[in-house]
PDB file of N, CA and C in Angstrom:
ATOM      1  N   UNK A   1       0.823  -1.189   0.000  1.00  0.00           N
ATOM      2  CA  UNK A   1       0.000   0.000   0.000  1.00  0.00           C
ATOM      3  C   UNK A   1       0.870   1.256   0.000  1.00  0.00           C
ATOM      4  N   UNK A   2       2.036   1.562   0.740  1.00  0.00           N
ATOM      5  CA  UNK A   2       2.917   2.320   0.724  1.00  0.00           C
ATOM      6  C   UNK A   2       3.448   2.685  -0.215  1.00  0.00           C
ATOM      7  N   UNK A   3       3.756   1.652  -1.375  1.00  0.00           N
ATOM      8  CA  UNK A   3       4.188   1.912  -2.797  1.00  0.00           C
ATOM      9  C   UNK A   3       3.369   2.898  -3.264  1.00  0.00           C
ATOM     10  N   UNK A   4       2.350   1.878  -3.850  1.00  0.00           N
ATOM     11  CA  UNK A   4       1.460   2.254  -4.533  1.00  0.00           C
ATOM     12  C   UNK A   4       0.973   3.774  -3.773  1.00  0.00           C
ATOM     13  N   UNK A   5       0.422   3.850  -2.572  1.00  0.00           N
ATOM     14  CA  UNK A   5       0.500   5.838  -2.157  1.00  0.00           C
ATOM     15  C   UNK A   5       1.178   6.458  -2.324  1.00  0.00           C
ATOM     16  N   UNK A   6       2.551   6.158  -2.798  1.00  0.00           N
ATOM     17  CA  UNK A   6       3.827   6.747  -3.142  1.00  0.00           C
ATOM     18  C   UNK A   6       3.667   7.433  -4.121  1.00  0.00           C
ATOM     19  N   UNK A   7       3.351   6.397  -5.032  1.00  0.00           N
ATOM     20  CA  UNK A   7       3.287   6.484  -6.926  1.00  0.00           C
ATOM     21  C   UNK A   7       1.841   7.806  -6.722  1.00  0.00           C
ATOM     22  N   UNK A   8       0.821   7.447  -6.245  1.00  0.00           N
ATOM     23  CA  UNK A   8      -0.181   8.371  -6.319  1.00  0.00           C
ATOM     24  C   UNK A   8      -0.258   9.967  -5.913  1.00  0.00           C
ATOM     25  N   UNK A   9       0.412   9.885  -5.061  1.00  0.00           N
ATOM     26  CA  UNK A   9       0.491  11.140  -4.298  1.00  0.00           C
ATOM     27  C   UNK A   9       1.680  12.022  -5.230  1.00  0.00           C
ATOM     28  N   UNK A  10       2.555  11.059  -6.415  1.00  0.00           N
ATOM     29  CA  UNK A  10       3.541  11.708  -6.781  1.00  0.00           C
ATOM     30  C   UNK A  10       2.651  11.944  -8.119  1.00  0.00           C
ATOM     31  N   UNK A  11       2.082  11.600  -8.697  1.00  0.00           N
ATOM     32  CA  UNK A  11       0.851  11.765  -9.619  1.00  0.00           C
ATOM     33  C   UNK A  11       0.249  12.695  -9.802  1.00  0.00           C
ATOM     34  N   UNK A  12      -0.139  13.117  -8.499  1.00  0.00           N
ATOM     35  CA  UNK A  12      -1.166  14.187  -7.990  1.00  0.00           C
ATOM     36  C   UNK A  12      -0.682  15.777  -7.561  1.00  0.00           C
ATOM     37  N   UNK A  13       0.753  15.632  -7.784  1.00  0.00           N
ATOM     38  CA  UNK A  13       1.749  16.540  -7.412  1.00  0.00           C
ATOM     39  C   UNK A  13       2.083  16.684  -6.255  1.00  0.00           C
ATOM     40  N   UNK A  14       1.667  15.797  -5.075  1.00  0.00           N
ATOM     41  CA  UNK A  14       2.007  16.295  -3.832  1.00  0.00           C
ATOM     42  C   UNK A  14       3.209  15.922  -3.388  1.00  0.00           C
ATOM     43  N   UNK A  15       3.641  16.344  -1.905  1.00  0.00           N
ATOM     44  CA  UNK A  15       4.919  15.711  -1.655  1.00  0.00           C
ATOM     45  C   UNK A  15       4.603  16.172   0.344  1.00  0.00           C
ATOM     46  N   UNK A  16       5.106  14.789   0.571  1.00  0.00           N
ATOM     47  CA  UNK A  16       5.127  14.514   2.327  1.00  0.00           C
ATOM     48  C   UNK A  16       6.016  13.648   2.224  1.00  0.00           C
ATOM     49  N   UNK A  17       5.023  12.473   3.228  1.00  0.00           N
ATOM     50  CA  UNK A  17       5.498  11.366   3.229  1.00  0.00           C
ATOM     51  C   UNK A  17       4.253  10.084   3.734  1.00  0.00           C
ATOM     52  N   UNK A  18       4.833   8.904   3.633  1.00  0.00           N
ATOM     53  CA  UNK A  18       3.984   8.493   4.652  1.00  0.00           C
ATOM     54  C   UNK A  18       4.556   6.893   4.995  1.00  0.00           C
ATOM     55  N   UNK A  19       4.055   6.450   6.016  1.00  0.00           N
ATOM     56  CA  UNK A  19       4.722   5.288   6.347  1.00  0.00           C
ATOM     57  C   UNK A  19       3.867   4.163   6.777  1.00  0.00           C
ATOM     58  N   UNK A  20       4.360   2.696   7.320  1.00  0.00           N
ATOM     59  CA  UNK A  20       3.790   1.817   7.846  1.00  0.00           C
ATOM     60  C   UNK A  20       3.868   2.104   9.587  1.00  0.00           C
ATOM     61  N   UNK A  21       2.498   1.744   9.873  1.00  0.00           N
ATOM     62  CA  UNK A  21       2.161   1.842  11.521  1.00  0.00           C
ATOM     63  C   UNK A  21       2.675   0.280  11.623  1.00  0.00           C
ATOM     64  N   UNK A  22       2.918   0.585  13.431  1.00  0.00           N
ATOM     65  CA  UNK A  22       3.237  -1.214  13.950  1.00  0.00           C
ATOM     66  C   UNK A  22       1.906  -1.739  14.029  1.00  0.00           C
ATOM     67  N   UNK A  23       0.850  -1.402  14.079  1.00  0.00           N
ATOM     68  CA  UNK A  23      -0.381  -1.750  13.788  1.00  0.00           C
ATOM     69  C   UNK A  23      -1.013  -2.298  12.450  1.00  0.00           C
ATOM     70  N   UNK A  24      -0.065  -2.056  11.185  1.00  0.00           N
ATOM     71  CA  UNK A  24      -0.429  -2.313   9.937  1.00  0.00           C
ATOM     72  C   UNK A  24      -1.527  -1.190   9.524  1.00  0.00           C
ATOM     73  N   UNK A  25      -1.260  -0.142  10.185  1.00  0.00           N
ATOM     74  CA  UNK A  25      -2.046   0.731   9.099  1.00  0.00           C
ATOM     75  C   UNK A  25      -1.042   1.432   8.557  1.00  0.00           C
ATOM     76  N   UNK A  26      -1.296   2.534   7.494  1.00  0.00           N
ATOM     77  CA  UNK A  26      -0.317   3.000   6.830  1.00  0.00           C
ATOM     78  C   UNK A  26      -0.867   4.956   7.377  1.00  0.00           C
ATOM     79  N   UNK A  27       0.084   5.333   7.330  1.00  0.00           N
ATOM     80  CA  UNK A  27      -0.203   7.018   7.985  1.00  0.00           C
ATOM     81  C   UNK A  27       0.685   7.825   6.688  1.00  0.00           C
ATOM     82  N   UNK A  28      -0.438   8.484   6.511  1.00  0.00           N
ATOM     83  CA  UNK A  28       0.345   9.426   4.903  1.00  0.00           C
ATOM     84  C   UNK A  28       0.128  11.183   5.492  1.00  0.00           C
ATOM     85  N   UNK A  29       1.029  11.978   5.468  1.00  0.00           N
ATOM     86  CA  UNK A  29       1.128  13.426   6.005  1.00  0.00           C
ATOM     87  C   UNK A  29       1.305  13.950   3.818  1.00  0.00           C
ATOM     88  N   UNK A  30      -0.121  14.795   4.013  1.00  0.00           N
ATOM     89  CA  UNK A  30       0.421  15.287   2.449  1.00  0.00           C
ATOM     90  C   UNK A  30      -0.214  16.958   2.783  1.00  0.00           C
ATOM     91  N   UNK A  31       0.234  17.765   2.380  1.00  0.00           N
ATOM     92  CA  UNK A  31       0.398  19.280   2.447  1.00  0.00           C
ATOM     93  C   UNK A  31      -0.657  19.175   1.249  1.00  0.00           C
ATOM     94  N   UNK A  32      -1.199  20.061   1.452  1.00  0.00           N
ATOM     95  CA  UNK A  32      -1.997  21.011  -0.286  1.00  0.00           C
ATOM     96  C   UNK A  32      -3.105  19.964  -0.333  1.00  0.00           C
ATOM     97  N   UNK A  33      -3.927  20.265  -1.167  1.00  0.00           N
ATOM     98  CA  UNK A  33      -5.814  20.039  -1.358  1.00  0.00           C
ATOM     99  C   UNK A  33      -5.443  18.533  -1.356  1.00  0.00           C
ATOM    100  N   UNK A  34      -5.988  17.460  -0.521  1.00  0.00           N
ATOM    101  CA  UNK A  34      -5.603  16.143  -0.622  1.00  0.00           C
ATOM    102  C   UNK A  34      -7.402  15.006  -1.033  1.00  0.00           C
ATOM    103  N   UNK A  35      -8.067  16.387  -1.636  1.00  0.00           N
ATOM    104  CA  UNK A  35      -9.412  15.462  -1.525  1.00  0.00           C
ATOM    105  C   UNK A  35      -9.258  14.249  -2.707  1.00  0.00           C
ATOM    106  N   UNK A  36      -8.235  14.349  -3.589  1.00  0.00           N
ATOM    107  CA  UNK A  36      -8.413  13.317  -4.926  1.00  0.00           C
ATOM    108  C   UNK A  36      -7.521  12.189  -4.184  1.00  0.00           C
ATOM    109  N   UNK A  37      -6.382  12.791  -2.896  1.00  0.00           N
ATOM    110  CA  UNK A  37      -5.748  11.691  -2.610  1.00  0.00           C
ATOM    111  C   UNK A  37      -6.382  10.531  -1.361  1.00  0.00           C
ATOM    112  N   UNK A  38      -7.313  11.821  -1.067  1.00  0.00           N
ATOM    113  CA  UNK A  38      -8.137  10.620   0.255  1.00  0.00           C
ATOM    114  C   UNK A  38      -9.343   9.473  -0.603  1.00  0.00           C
ATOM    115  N   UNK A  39      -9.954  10.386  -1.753  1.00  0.00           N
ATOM    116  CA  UNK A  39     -10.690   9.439  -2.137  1.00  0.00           C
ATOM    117  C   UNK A  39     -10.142   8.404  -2.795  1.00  0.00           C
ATOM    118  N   UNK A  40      -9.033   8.064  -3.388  1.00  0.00           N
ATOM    119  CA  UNK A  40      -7.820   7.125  -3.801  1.00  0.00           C
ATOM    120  C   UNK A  40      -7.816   6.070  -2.571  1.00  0.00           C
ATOM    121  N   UNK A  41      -7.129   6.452  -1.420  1.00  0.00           N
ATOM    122  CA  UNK A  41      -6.843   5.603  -0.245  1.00  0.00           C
ATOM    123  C   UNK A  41      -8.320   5.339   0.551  1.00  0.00           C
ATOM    124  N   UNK A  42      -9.301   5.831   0.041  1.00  0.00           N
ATOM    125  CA  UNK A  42     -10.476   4.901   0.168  1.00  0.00           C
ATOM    126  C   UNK A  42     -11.051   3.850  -0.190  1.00  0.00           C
ATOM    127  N   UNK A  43     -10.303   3.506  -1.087  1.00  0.00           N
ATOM    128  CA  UNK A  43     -10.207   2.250  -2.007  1.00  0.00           C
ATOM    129  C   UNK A  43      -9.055   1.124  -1.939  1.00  0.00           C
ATOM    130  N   UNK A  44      -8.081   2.692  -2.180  1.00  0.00           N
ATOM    131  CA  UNK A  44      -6.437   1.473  -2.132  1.00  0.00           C
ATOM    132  C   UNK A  44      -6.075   0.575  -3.756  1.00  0.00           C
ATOM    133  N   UNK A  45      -5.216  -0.150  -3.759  1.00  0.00           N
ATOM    134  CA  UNK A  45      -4.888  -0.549  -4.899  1.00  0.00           C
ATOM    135  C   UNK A  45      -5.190  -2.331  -4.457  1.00  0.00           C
ATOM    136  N   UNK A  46      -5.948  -3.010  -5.349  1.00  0.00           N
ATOM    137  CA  UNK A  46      -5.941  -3.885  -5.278  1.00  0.00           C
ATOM    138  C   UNK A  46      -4.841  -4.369  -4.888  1.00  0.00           C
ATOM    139  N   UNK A  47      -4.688  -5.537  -4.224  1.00  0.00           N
ATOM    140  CA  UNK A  47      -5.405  -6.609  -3.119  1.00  0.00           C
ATOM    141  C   UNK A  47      -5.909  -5.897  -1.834  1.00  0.00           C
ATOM    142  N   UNK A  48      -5.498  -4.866  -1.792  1.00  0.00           N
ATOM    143  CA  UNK A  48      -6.010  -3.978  -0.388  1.00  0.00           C
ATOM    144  C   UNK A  48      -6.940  -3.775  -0.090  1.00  0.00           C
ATOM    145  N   UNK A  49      -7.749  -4.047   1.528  1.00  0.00           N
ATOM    146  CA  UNK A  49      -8.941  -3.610   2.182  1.00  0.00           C
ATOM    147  C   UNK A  49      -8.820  -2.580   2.933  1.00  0.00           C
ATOM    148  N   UNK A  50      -9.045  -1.502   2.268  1.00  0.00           N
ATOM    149  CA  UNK A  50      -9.409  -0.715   3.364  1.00  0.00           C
ATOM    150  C   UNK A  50     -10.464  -0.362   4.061  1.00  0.00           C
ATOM    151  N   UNK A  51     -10.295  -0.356   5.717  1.00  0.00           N
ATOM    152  CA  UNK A  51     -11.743  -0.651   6.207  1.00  0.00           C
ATOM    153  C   UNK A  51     -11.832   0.835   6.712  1.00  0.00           C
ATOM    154  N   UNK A  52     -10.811   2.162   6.886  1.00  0.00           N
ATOM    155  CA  UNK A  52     -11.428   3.416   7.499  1.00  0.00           C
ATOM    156  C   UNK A  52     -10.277   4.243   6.439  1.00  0.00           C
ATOM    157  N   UNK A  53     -10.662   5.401   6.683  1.00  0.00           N
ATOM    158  CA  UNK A  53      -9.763   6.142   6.321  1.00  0.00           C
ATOM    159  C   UNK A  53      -9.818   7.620   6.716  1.00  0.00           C
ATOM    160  N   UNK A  54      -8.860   8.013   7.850  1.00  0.00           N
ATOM    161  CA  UNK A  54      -8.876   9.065   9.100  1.00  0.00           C
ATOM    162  C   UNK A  54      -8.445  10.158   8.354  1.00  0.00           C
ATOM    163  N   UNK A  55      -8.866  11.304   8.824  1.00  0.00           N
ATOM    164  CA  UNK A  55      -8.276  12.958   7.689  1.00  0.00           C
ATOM    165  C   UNK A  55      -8.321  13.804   9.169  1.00  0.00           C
ATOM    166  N   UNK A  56      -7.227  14.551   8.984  1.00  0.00           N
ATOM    167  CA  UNK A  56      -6.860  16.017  10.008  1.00  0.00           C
ATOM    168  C   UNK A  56      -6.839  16.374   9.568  1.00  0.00           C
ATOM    169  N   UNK A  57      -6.418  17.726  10.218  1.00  0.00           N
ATOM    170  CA  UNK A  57      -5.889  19.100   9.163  1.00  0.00           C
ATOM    171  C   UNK A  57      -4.862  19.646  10.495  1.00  0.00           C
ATOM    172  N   UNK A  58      -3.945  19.713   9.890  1.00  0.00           N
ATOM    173  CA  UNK A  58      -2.623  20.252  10.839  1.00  0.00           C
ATOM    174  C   UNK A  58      -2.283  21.200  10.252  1.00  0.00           C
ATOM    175  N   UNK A  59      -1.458  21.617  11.434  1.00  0.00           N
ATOM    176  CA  UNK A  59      -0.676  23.030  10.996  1.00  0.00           C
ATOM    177  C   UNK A  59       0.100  23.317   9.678  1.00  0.00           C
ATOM    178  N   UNK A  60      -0.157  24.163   9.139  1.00  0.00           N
ATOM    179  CA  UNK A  60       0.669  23.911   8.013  1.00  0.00           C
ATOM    180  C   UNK A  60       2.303  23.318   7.926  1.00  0.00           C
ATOM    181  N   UNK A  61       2.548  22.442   7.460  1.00  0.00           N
ATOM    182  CA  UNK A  61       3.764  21.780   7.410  1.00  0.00           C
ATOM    183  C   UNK A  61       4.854  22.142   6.364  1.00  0.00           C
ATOM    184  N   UNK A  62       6.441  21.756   6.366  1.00  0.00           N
ATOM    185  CA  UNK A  62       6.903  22.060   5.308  1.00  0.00           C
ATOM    186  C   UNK A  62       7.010  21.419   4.564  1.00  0.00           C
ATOM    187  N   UNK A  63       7.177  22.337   3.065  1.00  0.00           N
ATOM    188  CA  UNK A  63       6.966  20.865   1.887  1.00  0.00           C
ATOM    189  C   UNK A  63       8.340  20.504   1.439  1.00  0.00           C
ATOM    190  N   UNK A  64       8.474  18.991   1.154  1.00  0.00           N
ATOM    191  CA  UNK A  64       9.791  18.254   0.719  1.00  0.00           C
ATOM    192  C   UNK A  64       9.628  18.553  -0.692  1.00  0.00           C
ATOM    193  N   UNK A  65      10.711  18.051  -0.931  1.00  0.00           N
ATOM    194  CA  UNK A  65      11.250  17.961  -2.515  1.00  0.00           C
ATOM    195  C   UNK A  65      10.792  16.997  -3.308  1.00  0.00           C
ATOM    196  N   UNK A  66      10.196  15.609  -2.771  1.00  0.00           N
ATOM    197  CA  UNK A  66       9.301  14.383  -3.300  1.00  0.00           C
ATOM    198  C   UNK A  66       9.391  13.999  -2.202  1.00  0.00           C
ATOM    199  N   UNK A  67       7.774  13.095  -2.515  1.00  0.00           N
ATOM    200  CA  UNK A  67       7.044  12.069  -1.781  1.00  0.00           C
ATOM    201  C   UNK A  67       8.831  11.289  -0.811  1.00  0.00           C
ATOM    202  N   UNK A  68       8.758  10.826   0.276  1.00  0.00           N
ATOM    203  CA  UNK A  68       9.511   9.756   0.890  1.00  0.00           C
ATOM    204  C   UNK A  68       8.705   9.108   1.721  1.00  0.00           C
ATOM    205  N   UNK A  69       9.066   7.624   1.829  1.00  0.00           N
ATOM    206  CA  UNK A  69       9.131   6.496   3.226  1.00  0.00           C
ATOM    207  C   UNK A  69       9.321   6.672   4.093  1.00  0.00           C
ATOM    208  N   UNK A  70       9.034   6.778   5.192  1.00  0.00           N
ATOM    209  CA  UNK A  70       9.414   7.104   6.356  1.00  0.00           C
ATOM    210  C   UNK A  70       9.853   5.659   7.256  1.00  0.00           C
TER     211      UNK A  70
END
C-alpha cells in the first residue's frame, strides 16, 4: 500500500510522506488540497482492504522535494 501511495500522491503533485504503523495501518502526512488523494486511499490498490480512512488538518507543514518512506 505504501508503494502504490507513493506512486499516487507523486501523480497528484504532492509531496510529504507516509509510512507503515506497527499496527499495519499505513499514515500518509500530504500538504496542499488532498481530496483526490483521500478518495484514492479509500479504495487502495488492489489486493487492499481498506476498512477506514482518518483525515486532520494540521498546521501547516513544510513541503519536501518528493514524496519519501518514512
Amino acid at each position: 500500500m505504501r508503494a502504490a501511495a507513493q506512486a499516487r500522491e507523486a501523480a497528484l503533485g504532492l509531496r510529504g510522506a507516509e509510512r507503515n504503523r506497527d499496527d499495519g495501518r499505513v499514515e500518509v502526512l500530504a500538504p496542499g488540497s488532498t481530496d483526490a488523494l483521500a478518495g484514492w486511499l479509500a479504495h487502495g490498490p488492489p489486493p487492499v482492504h481498506v476498512t477506514q480512512v482518518e483525515r486532520d488538518h494540521l498546521p501547516t507543514m513544510r513541503r519536501t522535494a518528493a514524496f519519501r518512506a518514512l
